[in-house]
Short mmCIF file of N, CA and C in Angstrom, two decimals:
data_model
loop_
_atom_site.label_atom_id
_atom_site.label_comp_id
_atom_site.label_asym_id
_atom_site.label_seq_id
_atom_site.Cartn_x
_atom_site.Cartn_y
_atom_site.Cartn_z
N MET A 1 85.74 13.43 -45.55
CA MET A 1 86.72 14.21 -44.87
C MET A 1 88.03 13.43 -44.84
N GLN A 2 89.10 14.10 -45.14
CA GLN A 2 90.42 13.50 -45.07
C GLN A 2 91.28 14.25 -44.07
N MET A 3 92.11 13.50 -43.36
CA MET A 3 93.01 14.12 -42.41
C MET A 3 94.43 13.64 -42.72
N PRO A 4 95.37 14.56 -42.84
CA PRO A 4 96.76 14.13 -43.08
C PRO A 4 97.26 13.26 -41.92
N ILE A 5 97.96 12.21 -42.25
CA ILE A 5 98.43 11.29 -41.21
C ILE A 5 99.37 11.99 -40.23
N ALA A 6 100.04 13.02 -40.66
CA ALA A 6 100.95 13.76 -39.77
C ALA A 6 100.21 14.42 -38.62
N ARG A 7 98.91 14.64 -38.76
CA ARG A 7 98.12 15.28 -37.69
C ARG A 7 97.64 14.28 -36.64
N LEU A 8 97.75 13.00 -36.92
CA LEU A 8 97.32 11.98 -35.96
C LEU A 8 98.37 11.80 -34.87
N THR A 9 97.91 11.60 -33.65
CA THR A 9 98.82 11.33 -32.55
C THR A 9 98.37 10.06 -31.83
N PRO A 10 99.31 9.29 -31.30
CA PRO A 10 98.93 8.06 -30.61
C PRO A 10 98.23 8.34 -29.28
N ASP A 11 97.31 7.47 -28.91
CA ASP A 11 96.65 7.57 -27.60
C ASP A 11 97.57 7.06 -26.50
N ALA A 12 98.43 6.12 -26.83
CA ALA A 12 99.37 5.56 -25.85
C ALA A 12 100.58 5.00 -26.60
N VAL A 13 101.72 5.01 -25.94
CA VAL A 13 102.94 4.43 -26.47
C VAL A 13 103.48 3.49 -25.39
N PHE A 14 103.80 2.26 -25.78
CA PHE A 14 104.24 1.25 -24.83
C PHE A 14 105.71 0.92 -25.04
N PRO A 15 106.53 1.09 -24.04
CA PRO A 15 107.92 0.65 -24.18
C PRO A 15 107.99 -0.88 -24.10
N VAL A 16 108.60 -1.49 -25.09
CA VAL A 16 108.78 -2.93 -25.11
C VAL A 16 110.27 -3.18 -25.37
N PRO A 17 111.04 -3.52 -24.32
CA PRO A 17 112.47 -3.73 -24.51
C PRO A 17 112.76 -4.81 -25.55
N GLY A 18 113.82 -4.63 -26.30
CA GLY A 18 114.17 -5.59 -27.34
C GLY A 18 113.67 -5.10 -28.69
N THR A 19 113.17 -6.02 -29.49
CA THR A 19 112.68 -5.69 -30.82
C THR A 19 111.30 -6.31 -31.01
N PRO A 20 110.23 -5.55 -30.75
CA PRO A 20 108.89 -6.08 -31.00
C PRO A 20 108.74 -6.41 -32.48
N ASP A 21 108.21 -7.60 -32.80
CA ASP A 21 108.14 -7.93 -34.21
C ASP A 21 106.81 -8.49 -34.71
N TRP A 22 106.01 -9.16 -33.88
CA TRP A 22 104.71 -9.66 -34.32
C TRP A 22 103.64 -9.25 -33.33
N ILE A 23 102.40 -9.18 -33.80
CA ILE A 23 101.30 -8.74 -32.95
C ILE A 23 100.06 -9.58 -33.24
N ALA A 24 99.28 -9.84 -32.20
CA ALA A 24 97.98 -10.50 -32.33
C ALA A 24 97.03 -9.76 -31.40
N VAL A 25 95.76 -9.67 -31.80
CA VAL A 25 94.79 -8.91 -31.03
C VAL A 25 93.54 -9.75 -30.80
N ASP A 26 93.09 -9.83 -29.56
CA ASP A 26 91.76 -10.35 -29.23
C ASP A 26 91.22 -9.41 -28.15
N ASP A 27 91.03 -9.86 -26.93
CA ASP A 27 90.62 -8.93 -25.87
C ASP A 27 91.82 -8.21 -25.28
N ALA A 28 93.01 -8.62 -25.69
CA ALA A 28 94.26 -7.99 -25.30
C ALA A 28 95.13 -7.86 -26.54
N VAL A 29 96.24 -7.17 -26.41
CA VAL A 29 97.19 -7.04 -27.50
C VAL A 29 98.44 -7.83 -27.10
N TRP A 30 98.83 -8.76 -27.94
CA TRP A 30 99.99 -9.62 -27.68
C TRP A 30 101.11 -9.25 -28.64
N ILE A 31 102.32 -9.08 -28.12
CA ILE A 31 103.46 -8.69 -28.95
C ILE A 31 104.60 -9.67 -28.70
N SER A 32 105.14 -10.23 -29.79
CA SER A 32 106.30 -11.11 -29.62
C SER A 32 107.56 -10.27 -29.68
N ASN A 33 108.58 -10.76 -29.01
CA ASN A 33 109.83 -10.03 -28.86
C ASN A 33 110.96 -11.05 -28.97
N LYS A 34 111.34 -11.33 -30.21
CA LYS A 34 112.29 -12.42 -30.48
C LYS A 34 113.61 -12.31 -29.70
N PRO A 35 114.27 -11.16 -29.66
CA PRO A 35 115.55 -11.13 -28.93
C PRO A 35 115.41 -11.41 -27.43
N LYS A 36 114.26 -11.11 -26.85
CA LYS A 36 114.05 -11.33 -25.42
C LYS A 36 113.37 -12.67 -25.14
N ASP A 37 113.03 -13.43 -26.18
CA ASP A 37 112.34 -14.72 -26.03
C ASP A 37 111.07 -14.60 -25.19
N GLU A 38 110.30 -13.54 -25.43
CA GLU A 38 109.09 -13.38 -24.62
C GLU A 38 107.93 -12.83 -25.44
N ILE A 39 106.74 -13.01 -24.87
CA ILE A 39 105.51 -12.45 -25.41
C ILE A 39 104.99 -11.50 -24.33
N VAL A 40 104.60 -10.30 -24.74
CA VAL A 40 104.07 -9.30 -23.82
C VAL A 40 102.58 -9.14 -24.07
N ARG A 41 101.80 -9.10 -22.99
CA ARG A 41 100.36 -8.87 -23.10
C ARG A 41 100.06 -7.45 -22.61
N LEU A 42 99.39 -6.68 -23.47
CA LEU A 42 98.97 -5.32 -23.13
C LEU A 42 97.46 -5.28 -22.98
N ASP A 43 97.00 -4.61 -21.95
CA ASP A 43 95.56 -4.42 -21.74
C ASP A 43 95.17 -3.10 -22.40
N PRO A 44 94.38 -3.13 -23.48
CA PRO A 44 94.03 -1.89 -24.17
C PRO A 44 93.11 -0.98 -23.37
N LYS A 45 92.45 -1.52 -22.34
CA LYS A 45 91.57 -0.68 -21.52
C LYS A 45 92.35 0.16 -20.53
N THR A 46 93.45 -0.39 -20.01
CA THR A 46 94.25 0.33 -19.01
C THR A 46 95.57 0.84 -19.56
N ASN A 47 95.89 0.45 -20.80
CA ASN A 47 97.17 0.82 -21.41
C ASN A 47 98.35 0.35 -20.57
N ALA A 48 98.24 -0.84 -19.99
CA ALA A 48 99.29 -1.36 -19.13
C ALA A 48 99.76 -2.73 -19.61
N VAL A 49 101.04 -3.02 -19.38
CA VAL A 49 101.56 -4.36 -19.59
C VAL A 49 101.07 -5.21 -18.43
N VAL A 50 100.34 -6.28 -18.72
CA VAL A 50 99.76 -7.10 -17.65
C VAL A 50 100.40 -8.48 -17.55
N ALA A 51 101.21 -8.86 -18.53
CA ALA A 51 101.87 -10.17 -18.46
C ALA A 51 103.07 -10.21 -19.39
N ARG A 52 104.03 -11.01 -18.99
CA ARG A 52 105.18 -11.35 -19.83
C ARG A 52 105.32 -12.86 -19.76
N VAL A 53 105.38 -13.51 -20.92
CA VAL A 53 105.41 -14.96 -21.00
C VAL A 53 106.62 -15.38 -21.85
N THR A 54 107.33 -16.40 -21.41
CA THR A 54 108.42 -16.97 -22.20
C THR A 54 107.90 -18.27 -22.82
N PRO A 55 107.53 -18.24 -24.12
CA PRO A 55 106.91 -19.41 -24.73
C PRO A 55 107.89 -20.46 -25.21
N GLY A 56 109.13 -20.08 -25.45
CA GLY A 56 110.15 -20.98 -26.00
C GLY A 56 111.31 -20.14 -26.46
N LYS A 57 112.19 -20.73 -27.27
CA LYS A 57 113.35 -19.99 -27.76
C LYS A 57 113.04 -19.33 -29.09
N ARG A 58 113.30 -18.04 -29.15
CA ARG A 58 113.13 -17.21 -30.35
C ARG A 58 111.75 -17.33 -30.97
N PRO A 59 110.72 -16.75 -30.34
CA PRO A 59 109.41 -16.70 -30.99
C PRO A 59 109.57 -16.05 -32.36
N CYS A 60 108.94 -16.62 -33.38
CA CYS A 60 109.16 -16.13 -34.74
C CYS A 60 107.94 -16.40 -35.62
N SER A 61 107.94 -15.83 -36.77
CA SER A 61 106.98 -16.14 -37.83
C SER A 61 105.53 -15.89 -37.48
N GLY A 62 105.26 -14.96 -36.58
CA GLY A 62 103.89 -14.55 -36.33
C GLY A 62 103.29 -15.07 -35.04
N LEU A 63 102.11 -14.58 -34.76
CA LEU A 63 101.29 -15.00 -33.63
C LEU A 63 99.89 -15.24 -34.18
N ALA A 64 99.17 -16.16 -33.58
CA ALA A 64 97.79 -16.39 -33.98
C ALA A 64 96.94 -16.56 -32.73
N SER A 65 95.75 -16.00 -32.78
CA SER A 65 94.80 -16.11 -31.67
C SER A 65 93.60 -16.90 -32.16
N GLY A 66 93.26 -17.97 -31.45
CA GLY A 66 92.10 -18.76 -31.83
C GLY A 66 91.88 -19.92 -30.88
N PHE A 67 90.64 -20.37 -30.79
CA PHE A 67 90.27 -21.50 -29.94
C PHE A 67 90.64 -21.26 -28.48
N GLY A 68 90.53 -20.00 -28.04
CA GLY A 68 90.81 -19.65 -26.64
C GLY A 68 92.28 -19.65 -26.28
N SER A 69 93.15 -19.61 -27.29
CA SER A 69 94.59 -19.66 -27.04
C SER A 69 95.34 -18.70 -27.95
N LEU A 70 96.56 -18.39 -27.53
CA LEU A 70 97.51 -17.68 -28.38
C LEU A 70 98.53 -18.72 -28.82
N TRP A 71 98.80 -18.78 -30.12
CA TRP A 71 99.70 -19.78 -30.70
C TRP A 71 100.98 -19.08 -31.13
N VAL A 72 102.12 -19.61 -30.68
CA VAL A 72 103.41 -18.97 -30.91
C VAL A 72 104.40 -19.97 -31.49
N PRO A 73 104.83 -19.80 -32.75
CA PRO A 73 105.90 -20.65 -33.26
C PRO A 73 107.24 -20.18 -32.71
N ASN A 74 108.09 -21.12 -32.34
CA ASN A 74 109.42 -20.82 -31.80
C ASN A 74 110.48 -21.42 -32.71
N CYS A 75 111.23 -20.55 -33.38
CA CYS A 75 112.25 -21.03 -34.32
C CYS A 75 113.47 -21.59 -33.60
N GLY A 76 113.78 -21.07 -32.41
CA GLY A 76 114.98 -21.49 -31.70
C GLY A 76 114.96 -22.92 -31.22
N ASP A 77 113.79 -23.43 -30.86
CA ASP A 77 113.72 -24.83 -30.41
C ASP A 77 112.71 -25.64 -31.22
N GLN A 78 112.29 -25.11 -32.35
CA GLN A 78 111.40 -25.78 -33.30
C GLN A 78 110.16 -26.36 -32.61
N THR A 79 109.46 -25.47 -31.89
CA THR A 79 108.24 -25.87 -31.20
C THR A 79 107.11 -24.90 -31.51
N LEU A 80 105.92 -25.29 -31.15
CA LEU A 80 104.75 -24.41 -31.21
C LEU A 80 104.19 -24.34 -29.79
N ALA A 81 104.13 -23.13 -29.25
CA ALA A 81 103.62 -22.95 -27.89
C ALA A 81 102.16 -22.53 -27.94
N ARG A 82 101.37 -23.07 -27.03
CA ARG A 82 99.97 -22.69 -26.87
C ARG A 82 99.83 -22.03 -25.50
N ILE A 83 99.34 -20.79 -25.50
CA ILE A 83 99.13 -20.05 -24.26
C ILE A 83 97.63 -19.89 -24.09
N ASP A 84 97.07 -20.48 -23.05
CA ASP A 84 95.64 -20.37 -22.80
C ASP A 84 95.28 -18.94 -22.44
N LEU A 85 94.23 -18.44 -23.07
CA LEU A 85 93.78 -17.09 -22.78
C LEU A 85 92.68 -17.19 -21.78
#
């Protein structure tokens, strides 16, 4: 069975001020937002924003989830932030 993509509708839409650019998924959905210098955590069970974290200056170049942490490279201050999950 095939369904045209135009017939699909989202279950939820999340407003994220700024420009969402990278995403990582584990038990939550993490979105980086370079212009706002923040990472947003979404709870997929409640469809709610449950945290906002400032990991450093200009999070960039992706997000990675592993070893019980979220890893965030920051281009603005040339650091790597580790956020314990």
